[in-house]
Amino acid sequence: MAQLNGVNGSPPNTLTILGCGNLGSAILFGLLASSIEEKPKSVSNGVGLNESDDENTGDHEDIQKPYRILACVRTEQSADGLRKQLATFEHALSVNVIQGDNVRAVQAADTVLLGCQPQDLESCLGAPGMKGALREKLLISILAGVTIPQIEQVLARGETTRTAKTNGAATMAANDRTTSIVRAMPNTASFVRASTTVITACSIASPSALRLVDWLFTCIGTVTHITAAQFDACTALCGSTPAFFALFIESLLDGAVALGLKRSEAQVMAAQTMKGAAELILAGEHPEMVKEKVATPGGSTIQGLLELERKALRGNVADALVRCTAAASILGSKQA
C-alpha cells in the first residue's frame, strides 16, 4: 500500500478515483494534463446561458483543489499498466496507484470519484468500512444509469446490514445522509481536455462542493448543470455520441479509400472537417445554416445530402439516440 500521508504527516488535498477503466483513466490523464497548463472552460446552467469564467471557473480561494490523486484498480495487471502510462506522462500532481484497497484510499481522500462499472456498485460501496470512509466527504459518481438515490440506498443498506449483524437491530436509517453525492457524466474526450460533462447533485451538496466539481470538470472540458430527470438523455447525448461520431468518420474513410485516398490521410481530413463544423456551431451558427452555406444550388454537396436523406440518416440517428437513452436508464437496475 502506498504511503498516504503528505508532507510532515499532514495529508494533502486528495482525490481518490475508484475505478480506472476507459473513462476513469481518461479523466485521470485529463486532470494531469491540466495540471501543467490550466485552461478552464465554461459552465452552463442548462438553458444555454454560459456564466462568466470569472464567476465560475477562475481561481476560488475556497476551492480545495486536489494536489494528490489515488488511482484505484482491482488487478495487478491493471496497476502495472497504469504505472507504465503514468511514467511517460508529464504532470504536476502526486499520483499513487492503489490495488485492491479501496477503503483505505477513500479514508485518505477529501473527494472521491466513483468510476467502477454500474453492476459493481453494490460490491464497491457496500464493502466493510466504506460507509464510514465516505462520511462527510464529496462523492462524485460517473456511473451511467445509476441515480443518486440508488447510491444513497446502497450506502444505507450496507451500514444497516452490518449494524443488524453486530447489534441485532438496524439503527442506521436510510435517510441518514452524511455523504454529499454529485452525479456527473463526462466522456472519453476528457483525455484531451475536450469533454462535455453534465452534472446534477443531491440536496445536501454545498455550494463549495459544487464549485469544486465544476473546477474538476472544467479542467477537462465544458460543464452543464441539468436536472436528474434529464440525466439519461444527456448520458446518451454526451457520453455515447463520441462512438456515433467515430462510426460516421469510419464510414467516410471507407468511402475515401474506395475513391483512392490513403486511409491515414483521409482520417486527418475527415476528423478536422468534423471539428471545424463543430466549432462553427459552437460559435453560434445554427446547424441548418452550416449545411445551407455548403450546399450551394446545383452543387455536389446537395447530391450527397439527398442520398443521406433517402437512406433516412436523420431518423435513424434520432432513433439511435432514443434507444441509447432507454438502455442508459436501465443500467443502474442491473447492479441490484
Coordinates of C-alpha atoms in Angstrom, one line a residue, residues 60-195:
H60 CA -11.6 30.5 -6.0
E61 CA -9.9 30.7 -2.6
D62 CA -12.5 28.3 -1.1
I63 CA -11.9 25.6 -3.7
Q64 CA -9.8 22.8 -2.1
K65 CA -8.1 21.7 -5.3
P66 CA -6.5 18.2 -5.1
Y67 CA -2.7 18.0 -5.3
R68 CA -2.6 14.3 -5.0
I69 CA -4.6 11.6 -6.8
L70 CA -5.1 8.0 -5.6
A71 CA -5.9 5.8 -8.6
C72 CA -7.6 2.6 -7.5
V73 CA -7.6 -0.6 -9.6
R74 CA -8.5 -4.2 -8.9
T75 CA -5.8 -6.3 -10.5
E76 CA -2.1 -6.3 -10.5
Q77 CA -2.1 -6.2 -14.3
S78 CA -4.2 -3.0 -14.3
A79 CA -1.9 -1.4 -11.7
D80 CA 1.2 -2.2 -13.8
G81 CA -0.3 -0.9 -17.0
L82 CA -1.4 2.3 -15.3
R83 CA 2.0 2.9 -13.7
K84 CA 3.7 2.5 -17.1
Q85 CA 1.3 5.1 -18.6
L86 CA 2.0 7.5 -15.8
A87 CA 5.8 7.1 -16.1
T88 CA 5.7 8.6 -19.6
F89 CA 3.1 11.3 -18.9
E90 CA 4.2 14.8 -17.8
H91 CA 2.2 16.3 -15.0
A92 CA 2.5 18.4 -11.8
L93 CA 0.5 16.3 -9.3
S94 CA 1.3 13.4 -7.0
V95 CA -0.2 10.2 -8.2
N96 CA -0.3 6.8 -6.4
V97 CA -1.7 3.7 -7.9
I98 CA -3.6 1.6 -5.3
Q99 CA -4.5 -2.0 -6.0
G100 CA -7.3 -3.8 -4.0
D101 CA -7.5 -1.4 -1.1
N102 CA -10.4 0.9 -1.9
V103 CA -11.5 1.6 1.7
R104 CA -8.1 2.9 2.8
A105 CA -7.8 5.0 -0.3
V106 CA -11.2 6.6 0.4
Q107 CA -10.2 7.2 4.0
A108 CA -7.3 9.2 2.8
A109 CA -9.4 11.2 0.4
D110 CA -11.2 14.6 0.5
T111 CA -13.1 13.9 -2.7
V112 CA -14.0 10.5 -4.3
L113 CA -14.7 9.9 -7.9
L114 CA -16.7 6.7 -8.3
G115 CA -15.8 5.1 -11.7
C116 CA -16.5 1.4 -11.3
Q117 CA -18.9 -0.5 -13.6
P118 CA -22.5 0.2 -12.7
Q119 CA -23.1 -3.5 -11.9
D120 CA -20.2 -3.3 -9.4
L121 CA -21.8 -0.5 -7.4
E122 CA -23.0 -2.8 -4.5
S123 CA -19.7 -4.6 -4.1
C124 CA -17.7 -1.3 -4.3
L125 CA -19.7 0.9 -1.9
G126 CA -21.0 -2.0 0.2
A127 CA -17.5 -3.0 1.3
P128 CA -17.0 -3.1 5.1
G129 CA -15.9 0.3 6.3
M130 CA -16.8 2.2 3.1
K131 CA -19.8 4.0 4.6
G132 CA -17.6 5.4 7.4
A133 CA -14.8 6.2 5.0
L134 CA -17.2 8.3 2.9
R135 CA -18.8 10.1 5.8
E136 CA -18.7 13.9 5.5
K137 CA -17.0 13.6 2.1
L138 CA -17.8 14.5 -1.5
L139 CA -18.7 11.5 -3.7
I140 CA -18.8 12.2 -7.5
S141 CA -20.4 9.3 -9.5
I142 CA -19.7 8.9 -13.2
L143 CA -21.7 5.6 -13.4
A144 CA -24.1 5.5 -16.3
G145 CA -27.7 4.8 -15.3
V146 CA -27.1 4.9 -11.5
T147 CA -29.1 7.6 -9.8
I148 CA -28.2 9.5 -6.6
P149 CA -31.0 7.8 -4.6
Q150 CA -29.7 4.4 -5.7
I151 CA -26.2 5.3 -4.4
E152 CA -27.7 6.6 -1.1
Q153 CA -29.7 3.3 -0.7
V154 CA -26.6 1.2 -1.3
L155 CA -24.7 3.1 1.4
A156 CA -27.5 3.0 3.8
R157 CA -28.2 -0.7 3.1
G158 CA -24.6 -1.7 3.7
E159 CA -24.5 0.1 7.0
T160 CA -27.8 -1.2 8.1
T161 CA -26.8 -4.8 7.3
R162 CA -23.6 -4.6 9.3
T163 CA -25.3 -2.8 12.2
A164 CA -28.0 -5.5 12.4
K165 CA -25.4 -8.3 12.4
T166 CA -23.5 -6.5 15.2
N167 CA -26.2 -5.2 17.4
G168 CA -29.2 -7.3 16.5
A169 CA -31.1 -4.2 15.3
A170 CA -30.8 -1.8 12.5
T171 CA -30.1 1.7 13.7
M172 CA -28.8 3.3 10.6
A173 CA -31.8 4.9 8.8
A174 CA -31.8 5.0 5.0
N175 CA -32.2 8.8 5.2
D176 CA -29.0 9.3 7.2
R177 CA -27.2 11.3 4.5
T178 CA -23.8 12.3 5.5
T179 CA -22.1 12.0 2.1
S180 CA -22.6 14.7 -0.4
I181 CA -23.2 13.0 -3.8
V182 CA -22.9 14.6 -7.2
R183 CA -23.7 12.7 -10.4
A184 CA -21.6 13.6 -13.4
M185 CA -21.3 12.2 -17.0
P186 CA -18.2 13.2 -18.9
N187 CA -16.9 11.4 -21.9
T188 CA -13.7 9.9 -23.1
A189 CA -12.6 13.2 -24.7
S190 CA -11.6 14.0 -21.1
F191 CA -8.2 12.6 -22.1
V192 CA -7.6 15.5 -24.5
R193 CA -9.5 18.0 -22.3
A194 CA -12.4 18.3 -24.7
S195 CA -15.1 16.5 -22.7

